Coordinates of C-alpha atoms and ligand atoms in Angstrom, one line a residue:
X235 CA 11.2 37.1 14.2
X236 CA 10.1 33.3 14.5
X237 CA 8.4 33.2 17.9
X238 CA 9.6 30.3 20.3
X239 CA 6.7 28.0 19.8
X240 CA 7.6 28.0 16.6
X241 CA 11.2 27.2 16.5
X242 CA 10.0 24.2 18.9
X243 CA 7.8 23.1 16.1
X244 CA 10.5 23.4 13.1
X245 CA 13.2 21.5 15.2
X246 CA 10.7 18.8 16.5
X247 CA 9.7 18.4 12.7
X248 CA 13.6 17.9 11.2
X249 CA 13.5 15.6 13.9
X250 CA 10.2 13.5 13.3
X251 CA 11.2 13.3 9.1
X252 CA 14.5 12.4 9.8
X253 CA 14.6 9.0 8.8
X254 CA 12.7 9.6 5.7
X255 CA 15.2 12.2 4.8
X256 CA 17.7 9.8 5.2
X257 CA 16.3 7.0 3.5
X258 CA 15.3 9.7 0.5
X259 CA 19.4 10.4 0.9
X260 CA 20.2 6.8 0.8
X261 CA 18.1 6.1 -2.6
X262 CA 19.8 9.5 -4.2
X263 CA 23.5 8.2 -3.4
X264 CA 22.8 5.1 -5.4
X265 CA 22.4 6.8 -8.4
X266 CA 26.1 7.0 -9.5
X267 CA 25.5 10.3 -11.3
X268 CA 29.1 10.8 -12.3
X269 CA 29.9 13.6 -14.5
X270 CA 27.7 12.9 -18.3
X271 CA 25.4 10.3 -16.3
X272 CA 23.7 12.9 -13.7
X273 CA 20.3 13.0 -15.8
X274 CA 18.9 10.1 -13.5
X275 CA 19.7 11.2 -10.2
X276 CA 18.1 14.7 -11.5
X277 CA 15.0 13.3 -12.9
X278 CA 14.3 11.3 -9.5
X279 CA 15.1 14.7 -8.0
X280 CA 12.8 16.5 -10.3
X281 CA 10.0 14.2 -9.1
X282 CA 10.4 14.6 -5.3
X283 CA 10.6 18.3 -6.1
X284 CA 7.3 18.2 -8.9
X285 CA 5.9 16.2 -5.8
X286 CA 6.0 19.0 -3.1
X287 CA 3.8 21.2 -5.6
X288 CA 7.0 23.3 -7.1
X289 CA 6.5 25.0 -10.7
X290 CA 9.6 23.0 -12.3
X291 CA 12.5 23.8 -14.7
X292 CA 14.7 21.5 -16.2
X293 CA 17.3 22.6 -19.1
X294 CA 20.4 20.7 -20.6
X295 CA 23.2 23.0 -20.8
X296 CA 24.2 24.5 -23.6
X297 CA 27.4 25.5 -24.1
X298 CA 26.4 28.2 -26.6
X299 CA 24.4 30.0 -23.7
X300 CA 27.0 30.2 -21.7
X301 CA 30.5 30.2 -23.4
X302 CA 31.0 34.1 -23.8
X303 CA 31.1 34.6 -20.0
X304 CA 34.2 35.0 -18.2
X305 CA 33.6 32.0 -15.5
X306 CA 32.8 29.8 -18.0
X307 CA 35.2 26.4 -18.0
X308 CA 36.4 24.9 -21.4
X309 CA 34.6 21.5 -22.0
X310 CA 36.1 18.7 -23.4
X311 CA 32.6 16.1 -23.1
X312 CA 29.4 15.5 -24.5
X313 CA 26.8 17.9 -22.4
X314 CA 24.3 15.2 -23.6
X315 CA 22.9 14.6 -20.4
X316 CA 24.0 17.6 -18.4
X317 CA 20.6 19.1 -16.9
X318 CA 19.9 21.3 -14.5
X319 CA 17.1 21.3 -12.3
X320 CA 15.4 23.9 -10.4
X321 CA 12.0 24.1 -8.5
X322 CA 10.2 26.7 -7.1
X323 CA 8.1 27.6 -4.3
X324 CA 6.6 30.5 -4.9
X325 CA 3.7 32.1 -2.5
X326 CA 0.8 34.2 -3.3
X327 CA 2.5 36.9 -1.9
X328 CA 5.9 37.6 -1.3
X329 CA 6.6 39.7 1.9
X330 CA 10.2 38.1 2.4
X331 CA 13.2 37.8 1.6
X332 CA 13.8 35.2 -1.2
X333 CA 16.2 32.3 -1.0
X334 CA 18.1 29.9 -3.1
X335 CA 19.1 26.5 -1.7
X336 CA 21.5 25.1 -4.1
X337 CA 23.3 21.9 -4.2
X338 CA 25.3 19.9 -6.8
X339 CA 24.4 16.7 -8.0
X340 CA 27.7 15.3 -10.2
X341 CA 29.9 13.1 -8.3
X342 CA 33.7 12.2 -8.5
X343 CA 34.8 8.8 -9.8
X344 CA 35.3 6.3 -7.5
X345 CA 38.5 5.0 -8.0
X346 CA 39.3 1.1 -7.8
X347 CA 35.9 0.2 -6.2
X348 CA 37.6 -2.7 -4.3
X349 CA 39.6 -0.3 -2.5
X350 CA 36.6 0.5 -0.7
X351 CA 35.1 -1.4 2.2
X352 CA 31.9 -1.6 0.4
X353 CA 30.0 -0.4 -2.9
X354 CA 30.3 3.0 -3.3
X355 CA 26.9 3.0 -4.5
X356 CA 25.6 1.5 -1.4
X357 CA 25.5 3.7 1.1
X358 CA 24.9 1.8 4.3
X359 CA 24.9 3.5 8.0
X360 CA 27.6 2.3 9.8
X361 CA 28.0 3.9 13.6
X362 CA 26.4 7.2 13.0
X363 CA 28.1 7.9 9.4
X364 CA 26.3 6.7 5.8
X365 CA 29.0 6.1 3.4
X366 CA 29.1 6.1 -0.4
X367 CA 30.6 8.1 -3.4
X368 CA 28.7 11.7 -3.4
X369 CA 27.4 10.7 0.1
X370 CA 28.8 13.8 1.9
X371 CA 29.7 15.2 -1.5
X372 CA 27.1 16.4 -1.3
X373 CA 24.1 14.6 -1.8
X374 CA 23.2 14.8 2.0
X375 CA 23.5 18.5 1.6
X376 CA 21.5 18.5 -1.5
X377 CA 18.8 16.5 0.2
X378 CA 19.2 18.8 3.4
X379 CA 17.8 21.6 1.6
X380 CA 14.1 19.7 0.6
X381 CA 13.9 18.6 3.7
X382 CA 14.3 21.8 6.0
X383 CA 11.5 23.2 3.7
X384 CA 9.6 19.8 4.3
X385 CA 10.1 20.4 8.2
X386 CA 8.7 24.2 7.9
X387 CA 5.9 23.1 6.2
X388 CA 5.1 20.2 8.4
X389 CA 5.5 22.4 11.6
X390 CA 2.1 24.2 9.5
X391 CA 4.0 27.1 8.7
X392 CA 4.2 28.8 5.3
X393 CA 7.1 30.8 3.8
X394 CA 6.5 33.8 2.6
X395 CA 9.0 34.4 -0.4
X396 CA 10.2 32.2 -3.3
X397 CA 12.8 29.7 -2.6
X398 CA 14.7 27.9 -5.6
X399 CA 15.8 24.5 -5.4
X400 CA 18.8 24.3 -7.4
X401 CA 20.6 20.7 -8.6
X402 CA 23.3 21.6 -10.4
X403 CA 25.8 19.6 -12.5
X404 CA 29.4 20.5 -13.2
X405 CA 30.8 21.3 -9.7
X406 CA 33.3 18.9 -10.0
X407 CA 35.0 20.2 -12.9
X408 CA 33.6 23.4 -14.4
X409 CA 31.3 25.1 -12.8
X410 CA 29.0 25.4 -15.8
X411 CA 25.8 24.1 -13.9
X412 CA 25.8 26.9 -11.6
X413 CA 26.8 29.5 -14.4
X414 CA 23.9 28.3 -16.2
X415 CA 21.7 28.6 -13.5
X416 CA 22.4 32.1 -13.0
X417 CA 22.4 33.2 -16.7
X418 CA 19.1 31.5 -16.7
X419 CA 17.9 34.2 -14.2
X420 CA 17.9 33.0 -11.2
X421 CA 18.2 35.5 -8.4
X422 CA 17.8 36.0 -4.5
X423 CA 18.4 38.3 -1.3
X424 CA 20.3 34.9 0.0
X425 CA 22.1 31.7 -1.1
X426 CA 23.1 28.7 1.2
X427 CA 25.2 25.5 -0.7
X428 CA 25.8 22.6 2.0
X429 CA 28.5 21.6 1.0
X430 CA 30.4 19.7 3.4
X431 CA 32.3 21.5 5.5
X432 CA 32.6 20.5 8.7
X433 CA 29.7 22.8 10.2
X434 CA 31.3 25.9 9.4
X435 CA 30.8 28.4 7.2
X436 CA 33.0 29.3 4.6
X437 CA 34.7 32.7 4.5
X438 CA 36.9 32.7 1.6
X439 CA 38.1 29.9 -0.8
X440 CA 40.4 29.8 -3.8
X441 CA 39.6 29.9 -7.9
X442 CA 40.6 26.8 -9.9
X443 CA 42.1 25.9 -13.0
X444 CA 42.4 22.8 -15.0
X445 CA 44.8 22.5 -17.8
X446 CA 46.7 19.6 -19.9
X447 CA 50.5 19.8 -20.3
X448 CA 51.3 17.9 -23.4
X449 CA 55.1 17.4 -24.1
X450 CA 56.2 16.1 -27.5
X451 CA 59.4 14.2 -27.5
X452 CA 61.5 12.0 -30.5
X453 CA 60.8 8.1 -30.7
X454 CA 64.2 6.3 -31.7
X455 CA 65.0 2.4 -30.6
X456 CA 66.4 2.3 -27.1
X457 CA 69.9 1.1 -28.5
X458 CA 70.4 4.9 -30.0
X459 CA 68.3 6.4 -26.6
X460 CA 70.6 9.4 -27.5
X461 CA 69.2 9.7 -30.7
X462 CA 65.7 10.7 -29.2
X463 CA 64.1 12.8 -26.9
X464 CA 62.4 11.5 -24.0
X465 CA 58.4 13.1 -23.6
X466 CA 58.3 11.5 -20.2
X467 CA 61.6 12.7 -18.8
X468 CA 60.2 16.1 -20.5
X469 CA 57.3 15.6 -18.3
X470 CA 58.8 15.6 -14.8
X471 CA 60.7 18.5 -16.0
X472 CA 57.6 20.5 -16.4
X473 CA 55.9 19.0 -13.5
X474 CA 59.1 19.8 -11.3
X475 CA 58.8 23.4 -13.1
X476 CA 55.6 24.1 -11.4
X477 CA 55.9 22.7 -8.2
X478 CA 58.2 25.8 -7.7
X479 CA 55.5 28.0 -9.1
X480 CA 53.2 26.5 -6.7
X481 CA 55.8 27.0 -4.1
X482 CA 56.4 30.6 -5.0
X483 CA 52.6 31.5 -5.0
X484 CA 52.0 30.1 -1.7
X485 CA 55.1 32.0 -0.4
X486 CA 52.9 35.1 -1.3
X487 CA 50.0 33.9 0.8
X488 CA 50.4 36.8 3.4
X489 CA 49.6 39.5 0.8
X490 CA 45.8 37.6 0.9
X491 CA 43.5 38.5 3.5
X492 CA 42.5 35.2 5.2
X493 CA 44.7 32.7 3.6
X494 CA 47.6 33.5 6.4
X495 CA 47.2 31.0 8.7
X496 CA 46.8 28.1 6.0
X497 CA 50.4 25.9 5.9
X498 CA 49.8 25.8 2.4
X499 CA 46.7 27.0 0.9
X500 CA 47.3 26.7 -3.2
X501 CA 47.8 23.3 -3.7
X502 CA 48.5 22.1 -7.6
X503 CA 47.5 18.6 -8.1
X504 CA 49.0 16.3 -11.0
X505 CA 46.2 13.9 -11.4
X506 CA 46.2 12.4 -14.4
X507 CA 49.4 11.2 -16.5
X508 CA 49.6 9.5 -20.2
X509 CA 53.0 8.5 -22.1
X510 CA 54.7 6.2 -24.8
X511 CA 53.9 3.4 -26.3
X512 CA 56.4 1.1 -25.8
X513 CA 58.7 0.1 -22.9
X514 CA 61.4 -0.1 -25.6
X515 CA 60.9 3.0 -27.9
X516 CA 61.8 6.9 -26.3
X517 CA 58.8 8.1 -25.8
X518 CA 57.2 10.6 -28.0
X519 CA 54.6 11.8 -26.3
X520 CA 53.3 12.6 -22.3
X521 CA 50.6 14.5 -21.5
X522 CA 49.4 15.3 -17.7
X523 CA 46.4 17.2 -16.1
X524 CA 46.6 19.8 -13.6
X525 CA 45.1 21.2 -11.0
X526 CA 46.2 24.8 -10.1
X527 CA 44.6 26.6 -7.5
X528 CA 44.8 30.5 -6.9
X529 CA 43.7 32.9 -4.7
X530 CA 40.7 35.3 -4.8
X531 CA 41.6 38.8 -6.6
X532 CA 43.8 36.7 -8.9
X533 CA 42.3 36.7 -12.5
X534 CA 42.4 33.8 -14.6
X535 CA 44.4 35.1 -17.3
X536 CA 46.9 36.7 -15.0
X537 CA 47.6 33.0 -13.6
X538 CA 47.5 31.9 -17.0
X539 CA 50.2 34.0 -18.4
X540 CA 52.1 33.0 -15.3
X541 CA 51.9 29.6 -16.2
X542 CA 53.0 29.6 -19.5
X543 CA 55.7 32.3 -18.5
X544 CA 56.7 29.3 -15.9
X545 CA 57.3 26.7 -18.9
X546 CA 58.4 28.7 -21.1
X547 CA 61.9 29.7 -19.0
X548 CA 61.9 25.8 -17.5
X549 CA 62.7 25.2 -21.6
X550 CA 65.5 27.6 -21.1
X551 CA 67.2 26.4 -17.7
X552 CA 66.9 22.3 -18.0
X553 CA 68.0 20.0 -20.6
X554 CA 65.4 18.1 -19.9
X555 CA 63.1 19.7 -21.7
X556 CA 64.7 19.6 -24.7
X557 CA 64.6 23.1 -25.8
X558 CA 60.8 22.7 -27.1
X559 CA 57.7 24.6 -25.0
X560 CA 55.1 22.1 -24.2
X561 CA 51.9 22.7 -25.0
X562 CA 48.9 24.0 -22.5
X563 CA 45.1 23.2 -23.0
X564 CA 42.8 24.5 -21.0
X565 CA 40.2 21.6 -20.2
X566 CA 37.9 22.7 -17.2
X567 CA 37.0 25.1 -14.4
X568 CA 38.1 28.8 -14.8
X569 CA 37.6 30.1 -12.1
X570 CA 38.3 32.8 -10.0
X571 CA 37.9 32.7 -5.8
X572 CA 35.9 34.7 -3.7
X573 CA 35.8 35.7 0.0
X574 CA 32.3 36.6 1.7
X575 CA 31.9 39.5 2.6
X576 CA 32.0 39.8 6.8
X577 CA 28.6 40.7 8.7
X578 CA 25.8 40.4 6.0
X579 CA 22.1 40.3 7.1
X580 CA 22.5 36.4 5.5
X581 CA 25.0 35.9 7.9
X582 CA 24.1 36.6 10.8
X583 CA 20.8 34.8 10.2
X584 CA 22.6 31.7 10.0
X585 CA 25.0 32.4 12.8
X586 CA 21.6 33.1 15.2
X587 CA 20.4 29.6 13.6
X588 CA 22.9 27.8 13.7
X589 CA 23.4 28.5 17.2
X590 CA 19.8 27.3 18.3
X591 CA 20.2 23.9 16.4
X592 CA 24.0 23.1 17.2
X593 CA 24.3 25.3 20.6
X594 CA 27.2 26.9 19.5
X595 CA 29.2 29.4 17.8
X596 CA 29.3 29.4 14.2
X597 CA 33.1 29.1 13.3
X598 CA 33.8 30.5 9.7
X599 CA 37.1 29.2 7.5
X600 CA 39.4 29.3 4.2
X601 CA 38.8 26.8 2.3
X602 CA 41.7 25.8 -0.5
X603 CA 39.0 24.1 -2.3
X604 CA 36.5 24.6 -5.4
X605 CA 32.8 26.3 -4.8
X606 CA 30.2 27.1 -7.3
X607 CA 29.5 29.5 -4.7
X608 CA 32.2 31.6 -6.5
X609 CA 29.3 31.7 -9.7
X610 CA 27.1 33.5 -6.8
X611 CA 29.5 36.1 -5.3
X612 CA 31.5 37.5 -8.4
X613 CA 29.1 37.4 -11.3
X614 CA 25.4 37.4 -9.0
X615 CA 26.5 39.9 -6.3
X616 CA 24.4 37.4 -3.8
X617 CA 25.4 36.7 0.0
X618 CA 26.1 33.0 -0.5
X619 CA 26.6 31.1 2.3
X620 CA 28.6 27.0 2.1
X621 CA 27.9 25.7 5.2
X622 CA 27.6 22.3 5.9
X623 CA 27.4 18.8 7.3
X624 CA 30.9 17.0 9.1
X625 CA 32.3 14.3 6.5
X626 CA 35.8 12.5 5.9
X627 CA 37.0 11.0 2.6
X628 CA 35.4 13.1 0.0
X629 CA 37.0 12.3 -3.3
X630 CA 38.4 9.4 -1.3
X631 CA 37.8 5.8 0.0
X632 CA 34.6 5.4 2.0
X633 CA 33.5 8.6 1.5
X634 CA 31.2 9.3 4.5
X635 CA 29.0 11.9 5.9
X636 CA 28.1 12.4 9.9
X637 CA 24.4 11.5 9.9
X638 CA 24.0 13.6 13.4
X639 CA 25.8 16.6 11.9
X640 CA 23.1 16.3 9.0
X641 CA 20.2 16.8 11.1
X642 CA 21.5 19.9 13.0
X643 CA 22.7 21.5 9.4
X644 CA 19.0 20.7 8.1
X645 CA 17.6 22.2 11.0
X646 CA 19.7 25.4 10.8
X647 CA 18.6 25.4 7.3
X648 CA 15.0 25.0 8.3
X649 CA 15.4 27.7 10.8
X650 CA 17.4 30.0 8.2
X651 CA 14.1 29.6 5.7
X652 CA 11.6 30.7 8.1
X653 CA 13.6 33.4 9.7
X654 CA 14.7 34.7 6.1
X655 CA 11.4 34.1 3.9
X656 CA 9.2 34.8 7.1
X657 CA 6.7 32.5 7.7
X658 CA 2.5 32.6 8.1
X659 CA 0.5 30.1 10.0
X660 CA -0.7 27.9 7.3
X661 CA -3.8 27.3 9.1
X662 CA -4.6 31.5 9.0
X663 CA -3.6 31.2 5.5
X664 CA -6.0 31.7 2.7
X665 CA -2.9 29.9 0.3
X666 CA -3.2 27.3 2.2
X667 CA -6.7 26.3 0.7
X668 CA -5.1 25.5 -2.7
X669 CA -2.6 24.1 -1.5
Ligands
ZN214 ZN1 31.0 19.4 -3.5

């Protein structure tokens, strides 16, 4: 138990770096660390961590490492520059519980940068909220963790087990970067991702699954259209096939504890769409990418078979199609969802911390989104906490996170650490003289 003084001291300090830890957010949001350029943003991260006296670990991934395990997402890019990086803080001697702070540091494109009021890679504070692609997304987050540790330590207290500093890649479209993280060994009693997410935490979320639909049709000259088989037209047909999948699985959203009260929690998104090659030849070819979502309990494969099953009697009931099964890639995240376990010691740490920094409740939601956090829960068995700052726009315009939400999340962090890890008065410390 932190004693009162003390909580004084870790508040007053998220308070007093504050505007460091913004201007250290600001300088990480213009690195435009999209996914195969995140080695930059990681190496200046490496260095603030190498700075703070961490024993370091940086690794590309390698897909051979990692490929036999079920949460592992097909990859269709160079892993060039895909590295992870982790520091440590490790005392002499662990009495606590340990702790991982993970965040991810891959961003998602921007989209037609003059769409946006400003540079996404200049993330200015405008009224209380600093904008920029990854802003929310969650470099803030990412940066939240370093400094809560920076405000324990500069309120002279030590913590007294290891804490890993995780930045991750992949979050955006595999999941590999936290896979690998774990499969590298990394372990703990607790982990928090801030994610943004609107000061809550999250209870439950859904599994993801990206795949390409490729649809072959027959060029001919558009004066014998009938002669050929339109790939496009093909298309819609598919897509229109599994909208009513995606209808018929949220239909079933009763049968999964905590999804209830969503209006419509699995949400497929067509995002990307290719076809032809002349406005005057039938098409021969389409190909589109989906995003499928699923709900926790729900394997991969069993979705998968669904899928295809889907397509496969769409051939059979429209014309459109043209009596040929398109065919289905696999191209990204694999991934199952998870719900957290109610009432964990980790828990209700936060919700006691989160109620001395915000002075309230902790709510707790279903989120029909993506989390690494799902690496964590299935395949680590680890209490992993996403709780995080308020933001609007992410994977938007103007992408923007609530800079007065940030410093209550870093100080419920802060307060999560020392409670967790337990703390020693660095000056009764004899670590504290190598340090
Ligand atoms: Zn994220």
């Amino acid at each position: 138990m932190l004693k009162e003084s003390q909580v004084k001291r870790i508040l007053n300090s998220v308070d007093f770096l504050f505007d460091e830890q913004l201007k250290f957010t600001q300088e990480l949001v213009k690195y435009p660390s999209l996914r195969g350029q995140e080695h930059t943003a990681q190496d200046f991260l490496f260095n603030a961590m190498s700075e703070r006296g961490f024993s370091m670990d940086r690794w590309k991934i390698d897909v051979e490492d990692i490929q036999h395990h079920e949460g592992f997402g097909p990859v269709t890019v160079s892993y060039e520059n895909a590295f992870n990086v982790v520091g440590t803080y490790r005392p002499s001697q662990s009495k606590g519980r340990s702790l991982i702070l993970n965040g991810h540091i891959d961003v998602v494109p921007t989209g037609p940068a003059e769409m946006w009021s400003r540079s996404p890679w200049d993330p200015e504070i405008i009224d209380g909220w600093m904008y920029g692609r990854g802003a929310a997304d969650m470099k803030a987050g990412l940066v939240a963790n370093l400094a809560a540790y920076d405000a324990v330590r500069a309120s002279g207290l030590l913590p007294q087990a290891p804490i890993y500093f995780q930045s991750v890649v992949e979050e955006e479209c595999t999941g590999n970067g936290a896979l690998s993280a774990l499969l590298r060994g990394y372990q703990a009693d607790a982990v928090i991702i801030p994610e943004p997410e609107e000061n809550m935490l999250v209870r439950a979320n859904v599994g993801v699954l990206w795949f390409k639909v490729r649809v072959t049709g027959k060029p001919s000259h558009t004066r014998e259209m009938d002669q050929g088989f339109n790939a496009i037209d093909a298309a819609y047909a598919s897509i229109h096939a599994l909208r009513k999948l995606e209808e018929q699985w949220n239909s079933q959203k009763n049968d999964h504890p905590y999804f209830e009260d969503l209006e419509h929690p699995i949400n497929f998104n067509v995002g990307k769409i290719n076809g032809g090659d002349w406005p005057s030849t039938v098409p021969p070819w389409c190909e589109f990418d989906i995003r499928a979502a699923i709900y926790p309990g729900i394997s991969t494969d069993q979705a998968k078979k669904e899928i295809k099953e889907t397509l496969k009697s769409a051939v059979r009931e429209d014309p459109r199609m043209g009596g040929v099964p398109p065919t289905i890639t696999y191209t990204g995240f694999n991934a199952e969802g998870y719900v957290l376990k109610e009432g964990s010691d980790a828990e209700m740490t936060l919700r006691e911390c989160h109620q001395t920094a915000f002075k309230s409740e902790l709510q707790t939601f279903t989120t029909p989104g993506y989390l690494d956090a799902r690496v964590f829960t299935i395949y680590g068995d680890m209490p992993t906490l996403v709780y995080g700052p308020k933001s609007h726009d992410i994977h938007g315009f103007d992408e923007r996170v609530d800079i007065e939400s940030v410093r209550l999340v870093t100080k419920t962090i802060a307060l999560f650490i020392a409670n967790w890890c337990g703390v020693e008065e660095a000056h009764l410390s004899k670590e504290n003289d190598n340090r």
